Structures are given as C-alpha cells and as structure tokens.
Protein backbone atom coordinates (compact mmCIF):
# COMPACT_ATOMS: atom_id res chain seq x y z
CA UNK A 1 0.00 0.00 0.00
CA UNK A 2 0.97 3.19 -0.85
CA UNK A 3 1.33 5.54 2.37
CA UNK A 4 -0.50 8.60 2.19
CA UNK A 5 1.89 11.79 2.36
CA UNK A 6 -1.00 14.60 2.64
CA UNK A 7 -4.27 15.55 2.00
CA UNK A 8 -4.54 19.39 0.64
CA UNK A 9 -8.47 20.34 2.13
CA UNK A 10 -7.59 24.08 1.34
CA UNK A 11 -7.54 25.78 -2.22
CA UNK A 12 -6.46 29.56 -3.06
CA UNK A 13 -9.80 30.53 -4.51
CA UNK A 14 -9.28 33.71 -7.36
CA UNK A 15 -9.76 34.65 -11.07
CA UNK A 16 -7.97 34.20 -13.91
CA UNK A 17 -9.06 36.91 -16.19
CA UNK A 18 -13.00 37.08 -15.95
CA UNK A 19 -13.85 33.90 -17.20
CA UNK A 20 -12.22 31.27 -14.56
CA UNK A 21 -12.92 31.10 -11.18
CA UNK A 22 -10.60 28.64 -10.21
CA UNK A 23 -8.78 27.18 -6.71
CA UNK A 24 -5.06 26.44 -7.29
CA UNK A 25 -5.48 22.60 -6.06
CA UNK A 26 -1.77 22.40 -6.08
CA UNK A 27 1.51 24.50 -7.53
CA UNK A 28 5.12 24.15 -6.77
CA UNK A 29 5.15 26.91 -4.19
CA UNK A 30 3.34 24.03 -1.80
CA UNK A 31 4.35 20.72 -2.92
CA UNK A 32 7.20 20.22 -4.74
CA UNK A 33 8.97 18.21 -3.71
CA UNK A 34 6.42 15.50 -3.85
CA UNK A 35 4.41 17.06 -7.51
CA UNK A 36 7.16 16.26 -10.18
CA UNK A 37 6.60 16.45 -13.04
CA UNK A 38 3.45 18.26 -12.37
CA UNK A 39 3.51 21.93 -11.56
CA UNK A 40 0.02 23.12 -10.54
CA UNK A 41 -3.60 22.71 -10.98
CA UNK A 42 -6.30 24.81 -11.00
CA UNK A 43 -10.39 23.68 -11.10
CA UNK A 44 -12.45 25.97 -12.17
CA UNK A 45 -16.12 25.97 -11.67
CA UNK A 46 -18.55 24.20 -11.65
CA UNK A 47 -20.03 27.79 -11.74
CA UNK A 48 -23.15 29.37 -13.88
CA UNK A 49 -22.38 32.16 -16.36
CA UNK A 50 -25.70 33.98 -17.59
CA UNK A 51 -25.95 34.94 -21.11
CA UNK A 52 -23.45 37.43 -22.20
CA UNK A 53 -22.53 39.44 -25.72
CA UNK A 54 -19.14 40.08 -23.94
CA UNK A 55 -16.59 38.11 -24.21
CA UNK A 56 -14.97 36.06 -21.23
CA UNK A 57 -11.46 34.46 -20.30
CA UNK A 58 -8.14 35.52 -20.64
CA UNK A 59 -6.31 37.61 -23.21
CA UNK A 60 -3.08 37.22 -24.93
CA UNK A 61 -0.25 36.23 -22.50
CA UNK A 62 2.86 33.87 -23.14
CA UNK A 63 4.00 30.70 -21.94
CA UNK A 64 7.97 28.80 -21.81
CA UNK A 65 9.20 25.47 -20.68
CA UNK A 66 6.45 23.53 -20.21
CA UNK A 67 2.61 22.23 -21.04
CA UNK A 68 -0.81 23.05 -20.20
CA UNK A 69 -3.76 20.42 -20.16
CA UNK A 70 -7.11 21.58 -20.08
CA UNK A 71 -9.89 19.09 -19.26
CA UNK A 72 -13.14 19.98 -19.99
CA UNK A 73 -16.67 18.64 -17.72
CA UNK A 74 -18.87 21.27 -18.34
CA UNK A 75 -19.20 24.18 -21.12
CA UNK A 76 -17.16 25.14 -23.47
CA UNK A 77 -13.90 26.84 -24.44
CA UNK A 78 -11.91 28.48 -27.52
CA UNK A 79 -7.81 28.78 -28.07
CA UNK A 80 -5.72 30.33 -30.12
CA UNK A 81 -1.97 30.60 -30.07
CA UNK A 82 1.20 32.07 -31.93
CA UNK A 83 1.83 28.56 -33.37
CA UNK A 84 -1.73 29.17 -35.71
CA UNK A 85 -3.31 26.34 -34.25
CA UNK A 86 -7.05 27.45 -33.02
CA UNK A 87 -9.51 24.86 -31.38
CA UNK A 88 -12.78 24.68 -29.60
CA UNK A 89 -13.43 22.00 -26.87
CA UNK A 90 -16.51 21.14 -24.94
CA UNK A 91 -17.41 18.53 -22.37
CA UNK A 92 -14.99 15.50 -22.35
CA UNK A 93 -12.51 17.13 -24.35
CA UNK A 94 -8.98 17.73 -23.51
CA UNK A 95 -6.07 20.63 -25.26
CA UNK A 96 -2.84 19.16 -24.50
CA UNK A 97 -0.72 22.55 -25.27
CA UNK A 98 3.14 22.44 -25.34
CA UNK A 99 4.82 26.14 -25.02
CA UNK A 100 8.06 24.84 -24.78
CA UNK A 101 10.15 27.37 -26.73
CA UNK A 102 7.48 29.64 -25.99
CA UNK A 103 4.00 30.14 -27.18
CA UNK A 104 1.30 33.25 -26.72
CA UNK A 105 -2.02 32.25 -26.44
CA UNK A 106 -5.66 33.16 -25.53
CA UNK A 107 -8.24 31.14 -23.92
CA UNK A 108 -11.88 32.06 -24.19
CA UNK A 109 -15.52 30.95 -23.62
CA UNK A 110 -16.48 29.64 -27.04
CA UNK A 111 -18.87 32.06 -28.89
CA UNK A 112 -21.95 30.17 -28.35
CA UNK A 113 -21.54 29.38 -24.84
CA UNK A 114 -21.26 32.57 -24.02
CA UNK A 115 -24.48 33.69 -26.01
CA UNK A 116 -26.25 31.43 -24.21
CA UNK A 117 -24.92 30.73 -20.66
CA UNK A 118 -24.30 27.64 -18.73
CA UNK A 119 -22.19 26.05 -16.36
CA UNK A 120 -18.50 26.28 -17.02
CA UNK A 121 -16.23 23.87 -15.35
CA UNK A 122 -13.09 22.04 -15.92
CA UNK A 123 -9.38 21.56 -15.02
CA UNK A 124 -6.13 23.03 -15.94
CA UNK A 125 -2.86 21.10 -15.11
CA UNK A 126 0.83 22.28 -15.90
CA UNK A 127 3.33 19.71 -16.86
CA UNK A 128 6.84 20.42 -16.50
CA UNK A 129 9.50 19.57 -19.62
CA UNK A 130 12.62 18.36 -18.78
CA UNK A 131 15.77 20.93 -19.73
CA UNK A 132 16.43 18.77 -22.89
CA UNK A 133 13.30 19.67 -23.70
CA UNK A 134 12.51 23.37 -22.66
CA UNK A 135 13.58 24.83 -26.10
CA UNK A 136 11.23 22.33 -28.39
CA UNK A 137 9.48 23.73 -30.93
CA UNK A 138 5.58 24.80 -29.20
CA UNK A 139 3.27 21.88 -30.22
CA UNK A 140 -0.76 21.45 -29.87
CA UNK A 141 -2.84 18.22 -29.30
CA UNK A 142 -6.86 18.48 -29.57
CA UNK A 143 -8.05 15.40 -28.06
CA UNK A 144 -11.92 14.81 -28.69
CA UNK A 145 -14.06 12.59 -26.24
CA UNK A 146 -14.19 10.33 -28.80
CA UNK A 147 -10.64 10.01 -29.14
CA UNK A 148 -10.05 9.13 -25.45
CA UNK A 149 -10.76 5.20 -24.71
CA UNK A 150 -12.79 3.89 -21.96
CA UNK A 151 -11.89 1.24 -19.40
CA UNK A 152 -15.27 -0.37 -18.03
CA UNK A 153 -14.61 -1.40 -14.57
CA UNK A 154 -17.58 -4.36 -14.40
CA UNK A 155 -20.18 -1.64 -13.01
CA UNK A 156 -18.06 -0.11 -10.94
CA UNK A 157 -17.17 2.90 -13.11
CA UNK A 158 -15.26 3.71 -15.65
CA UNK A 159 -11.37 5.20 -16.51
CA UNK A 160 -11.06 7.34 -19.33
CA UNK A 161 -7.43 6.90 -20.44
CA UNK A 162 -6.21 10.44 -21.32
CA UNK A 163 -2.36 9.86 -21.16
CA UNK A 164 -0.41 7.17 -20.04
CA UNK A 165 -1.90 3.41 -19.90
CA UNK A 166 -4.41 1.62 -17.63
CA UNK A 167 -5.42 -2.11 -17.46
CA UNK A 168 -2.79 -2.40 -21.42
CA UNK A 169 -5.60 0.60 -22.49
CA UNK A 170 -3.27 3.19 -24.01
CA UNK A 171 -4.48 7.18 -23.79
CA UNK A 172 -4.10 9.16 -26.97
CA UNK A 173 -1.84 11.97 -25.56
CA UNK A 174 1.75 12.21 -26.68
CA UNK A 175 4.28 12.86 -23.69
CA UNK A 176 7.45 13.60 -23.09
CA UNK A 177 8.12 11.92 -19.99
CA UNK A 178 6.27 8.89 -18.81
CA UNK A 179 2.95 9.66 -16.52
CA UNK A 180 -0.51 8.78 -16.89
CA UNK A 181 -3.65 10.93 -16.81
CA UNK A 182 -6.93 9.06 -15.74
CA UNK A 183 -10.31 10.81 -15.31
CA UNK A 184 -12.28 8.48 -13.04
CA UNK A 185 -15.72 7.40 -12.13
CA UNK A 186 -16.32 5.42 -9.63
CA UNK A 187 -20.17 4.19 -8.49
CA UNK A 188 -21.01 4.59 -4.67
CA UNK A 189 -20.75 1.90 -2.74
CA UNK A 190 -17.75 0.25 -5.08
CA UNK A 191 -14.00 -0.18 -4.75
CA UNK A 192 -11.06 0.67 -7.58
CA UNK A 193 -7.31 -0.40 -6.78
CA UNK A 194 -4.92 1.43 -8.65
CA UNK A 195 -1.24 0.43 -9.21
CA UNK A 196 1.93 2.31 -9.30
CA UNK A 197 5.91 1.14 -10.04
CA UNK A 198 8.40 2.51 -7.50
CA UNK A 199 9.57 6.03 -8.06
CA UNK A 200 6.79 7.31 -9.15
CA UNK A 201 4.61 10.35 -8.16
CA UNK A 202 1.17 9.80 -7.06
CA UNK A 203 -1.71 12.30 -7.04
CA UNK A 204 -5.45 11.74 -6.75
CA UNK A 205 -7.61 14.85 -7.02
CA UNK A 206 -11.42 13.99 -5.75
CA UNK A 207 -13.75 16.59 -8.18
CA UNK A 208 -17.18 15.27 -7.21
CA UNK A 209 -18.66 13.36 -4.66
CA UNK A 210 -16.95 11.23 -1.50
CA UNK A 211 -14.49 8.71 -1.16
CA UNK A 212 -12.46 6.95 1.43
CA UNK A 213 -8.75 6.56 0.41
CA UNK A 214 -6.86 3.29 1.54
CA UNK A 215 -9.56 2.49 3.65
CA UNK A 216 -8.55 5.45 6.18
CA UNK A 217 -8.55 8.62 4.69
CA UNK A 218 -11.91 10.49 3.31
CA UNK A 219 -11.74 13.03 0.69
CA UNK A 220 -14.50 15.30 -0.77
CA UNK A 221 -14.43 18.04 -3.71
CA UNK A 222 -11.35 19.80 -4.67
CA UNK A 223 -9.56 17.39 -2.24
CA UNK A 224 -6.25 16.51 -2.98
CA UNK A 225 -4.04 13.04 -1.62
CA UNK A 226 -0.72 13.01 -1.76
CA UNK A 227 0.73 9.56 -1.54
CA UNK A 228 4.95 8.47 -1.44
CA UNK A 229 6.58 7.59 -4.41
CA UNK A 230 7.07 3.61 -3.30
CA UNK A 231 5.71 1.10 -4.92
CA UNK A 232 2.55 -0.18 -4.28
CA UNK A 233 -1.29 0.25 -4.54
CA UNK A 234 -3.62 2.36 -3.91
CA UNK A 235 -7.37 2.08 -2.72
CA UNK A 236 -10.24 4.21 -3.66
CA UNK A 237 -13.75 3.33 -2.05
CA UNK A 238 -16.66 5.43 -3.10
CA UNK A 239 -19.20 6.68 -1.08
CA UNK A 240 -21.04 8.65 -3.26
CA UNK A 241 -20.83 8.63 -7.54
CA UNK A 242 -17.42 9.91 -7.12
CA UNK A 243 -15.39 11.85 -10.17
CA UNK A 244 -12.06 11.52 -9.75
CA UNK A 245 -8.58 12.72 -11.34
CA UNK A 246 -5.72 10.27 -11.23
CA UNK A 247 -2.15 11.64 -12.10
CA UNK A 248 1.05 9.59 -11.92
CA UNK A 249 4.83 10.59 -12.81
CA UNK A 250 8.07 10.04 -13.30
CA UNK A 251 9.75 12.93 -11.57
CA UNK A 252 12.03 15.18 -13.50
CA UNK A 253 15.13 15.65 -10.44
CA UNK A 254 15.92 18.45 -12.33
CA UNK A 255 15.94 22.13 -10.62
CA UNK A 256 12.48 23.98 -11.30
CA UNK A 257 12.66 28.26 -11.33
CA UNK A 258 9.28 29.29 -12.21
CA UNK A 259 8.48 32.97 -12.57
CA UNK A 260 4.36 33.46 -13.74
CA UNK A 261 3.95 31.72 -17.09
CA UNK A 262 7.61 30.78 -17.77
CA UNK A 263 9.29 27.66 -15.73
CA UNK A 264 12.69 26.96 -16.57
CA UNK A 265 16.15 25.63 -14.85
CA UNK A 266 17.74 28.73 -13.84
CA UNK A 267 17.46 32.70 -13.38
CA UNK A 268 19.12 33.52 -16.48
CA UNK A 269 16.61 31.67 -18.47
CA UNK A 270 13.86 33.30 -17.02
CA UNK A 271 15.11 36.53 -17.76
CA UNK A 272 16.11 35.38 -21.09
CA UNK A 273 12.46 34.15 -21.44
CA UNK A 274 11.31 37.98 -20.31
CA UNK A 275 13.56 39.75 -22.65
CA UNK A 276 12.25 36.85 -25.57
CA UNK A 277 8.74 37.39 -25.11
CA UNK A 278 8.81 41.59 -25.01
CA UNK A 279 10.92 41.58 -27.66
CA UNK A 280 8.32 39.27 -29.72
CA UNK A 281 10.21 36.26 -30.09
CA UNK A 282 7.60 33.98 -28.85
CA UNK A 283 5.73 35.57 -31.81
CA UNK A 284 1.85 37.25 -31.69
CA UNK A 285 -1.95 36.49 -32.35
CA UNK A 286 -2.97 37.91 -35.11
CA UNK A 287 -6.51 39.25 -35.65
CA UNK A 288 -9.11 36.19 -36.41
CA UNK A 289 -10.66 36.61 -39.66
C-alpha cells in the first residue's frame, strides 16, 4: 500500500481573467517536492455564467518550458496561439498545449456558450518539460471525447485513459516523460485499486462526490491526496458517484525556477524568457478573420 503523504483540504480561490474562477489545487510553491513532473492545478467551476454578448477568459499572455492540459466537464472553451493552431473543446474534451520554446495564447468561452450561458467547469494542469526539452518547438494536441478510450470497470465505473496506460488501455496523448492521466468514475458503494511502479509520483484529485482513500482517509471536492513515491497500490472506495482525477509521474530531479507563465532551470533563463517574449520572439496572435 501506498502511504499517504498529505491531503490538501484548502484551495487559493481567485480569477484568472474574468472567465475562470478557479482554486489552485496544487503549484510548486506548496508541494514540490512530492508534484514532479506536475507543476500546478487549477479547477475551475462548476459555476453558472448567464448569457453574455461580452466576451470572457483571458487575453493574450505567453508561456515557456512547459505544457498546459485543459480538461473539460462542463461548457465550453476556444484557443488560439502564436503557433496558428485554433480549437474549440466542450465537455470530455482535452487541449494538450506544449509552449516549450514559448508560445502566446488566448483562452476564451467559445462564442456560443457565451451567447447562451451555462455552467463552465473544468481543469487546468501544468506539466513540466525536462531541460532537454525546454527549447522544443511549441506543439498542440486536440483530443476529442471520442478520441479518449474507456476502461469499463464491471459496473463499478469507468477510466477514461487520457495519457499514459491503464489495465494495457493506451491514452491518446503524446508525452514527453512517462505519466498517466486518468479521469475516473467510480459508483457509490464500489471499490477501484490502482497500481503504481516505484519512483513514481502519485496524485489523486477527488472533483465530485466522497471517497475513502486506503480504507482510512476520506476526501470530498477539490480534495487533494498526496501519496509516497514507493511502490505499491492504492485504494479508492466510493461513497457517493465519485469523479475523480488520477495523475502519476516520473519525476524530473531536475531544478524547477518558475516565474508566472515561464518555468525553466535557472534565473538567467527566465530573464532570457522575459527579454524573448517583449521583444516578440515567442511571436503574436494575429486578428481572427
């Protein structure tokens, strides 16, 4: 059994822009040393936006040295980046976006869905590139809910294989280190035990409804667990219909200097990464069409 390292009960609640209300679940200013190679993750929602002609999200900003995955449960978003790629994604999609090199990007409410209104919620989680890596050329997955298999659990639930592999099911996502993404959903009343080799790190993020971790430990919305990075199992027992995010890691023992959107090695490359991105290097959004 895997031992449990922490629970994290208590989220910084704020905005980003004026179309995410999110709560920072984790980030590398709390729990590095046991995160690698995640960075930080921020839920937003589940909460109601009424109609609107104004548009809501976040302007044009930059990102270096590593990759953003957005997972979408509710409503829908719109990207666009320096790179030219543009995308929409709604419920059960995921945008797997590598800045890398560096990238400038928006991320808004799609069009309709912000016509009409609705209930907005979904996850954001930053994945850190190893230094070999840092200065790839930016790179964009759109990965449709169709796209993304489904493990059936015998009417227990269900794992939706986003990256990595469960149970020989392979997720569609393209990685650069090894780690698996699972968005889980377990029945009430049922039990899921989930494996992991030695070494690696071990996150389970409870998003909806209860559940009672290695028989011992109960966890509830926006509740993280922490667990070692021995090898070993790990038990989930739902008490209620229970969504659940799964995240597992090789860590990258590599020094992390993060400084808002850019997260490199050292100083120098963050002010490098500064002086790239005023001086437009990272490149600019044009006007849409």
């Amino acid at each position: 059994m895997k031992k449990l390292v922490a629970v994290n009960r208590e989220a910084d609640a704020h905005w980003v822009g004026n179309g995410f209300p999110v709560r920072t679940l984790f980030s590398v200013q709390t729990l590095e040393a046991w995160i690698s190679p995640f960075l930080m993750l921020d839920y937003a929602g589940p909460a109601e936006f009424p109609p609107s002609d104004e548009p809501r999200g976040v302007g044009e900003h930059p990102h270096r040295g590593f990759e953003t995955v957005t997972i979408v449960y509710q409503g829908e978003l719109e990207h666009r980046d320096s790179a030219g790629n543009h995308g929409k994604i709604g419920p059960g999609d995921v945008q797997w976006m590598t800045a890398a090199s560096g990238v400038v990007h928006e991320e808004w409410h799609e069009q309709a869905f912000t016509k009409q209104g609705g209930i907005l919620e979904m996850v954001q989680l930053w994945v850190n590139l190893p230094a070999k890596d840092k200065m790839s050329p930016p790179r964009y997955q759109e990965i449709l809910d169709r796209q993304i298999p489904v493990v059936d659990l015998d009417g227990a639930g269900t794992v939706r294989v986003i990256a990595g592999a469960f149970q020989g099911t392979k997720g569609p996502a393209n990685t650069f280190t090894p780690l698996n993404v699972w968005d889980v959903r377990l029945n009430a009343g049922h039990r899921l035990e989930l494996e992991f080799p030695a070494g690696s790190t071990t996150l389970l993020l409870a998003l909806k409804g209860k559940a009672m971790i290695n028989g011992v430990e109960p966890i509830g919305e926006a509740e993280l667990a922490v667990f070692d990075r021995e090898p070993g199992a790990v038990t989930v027992e739902a008490e209620d219909d229970a969504t659940l995010l799964v995240m597992s890691g090789e860590p990258i023992d590599e020094p992390v200097v993060s400084y808002g959107p850019f997260v490199m090695n050292t100083q120098a490359e963050i002010r490098q990464a500064i002086s790239d991105y005023q001086s437009g290097k990272m490149g600019h959004l044009v006007a849409p069409s």
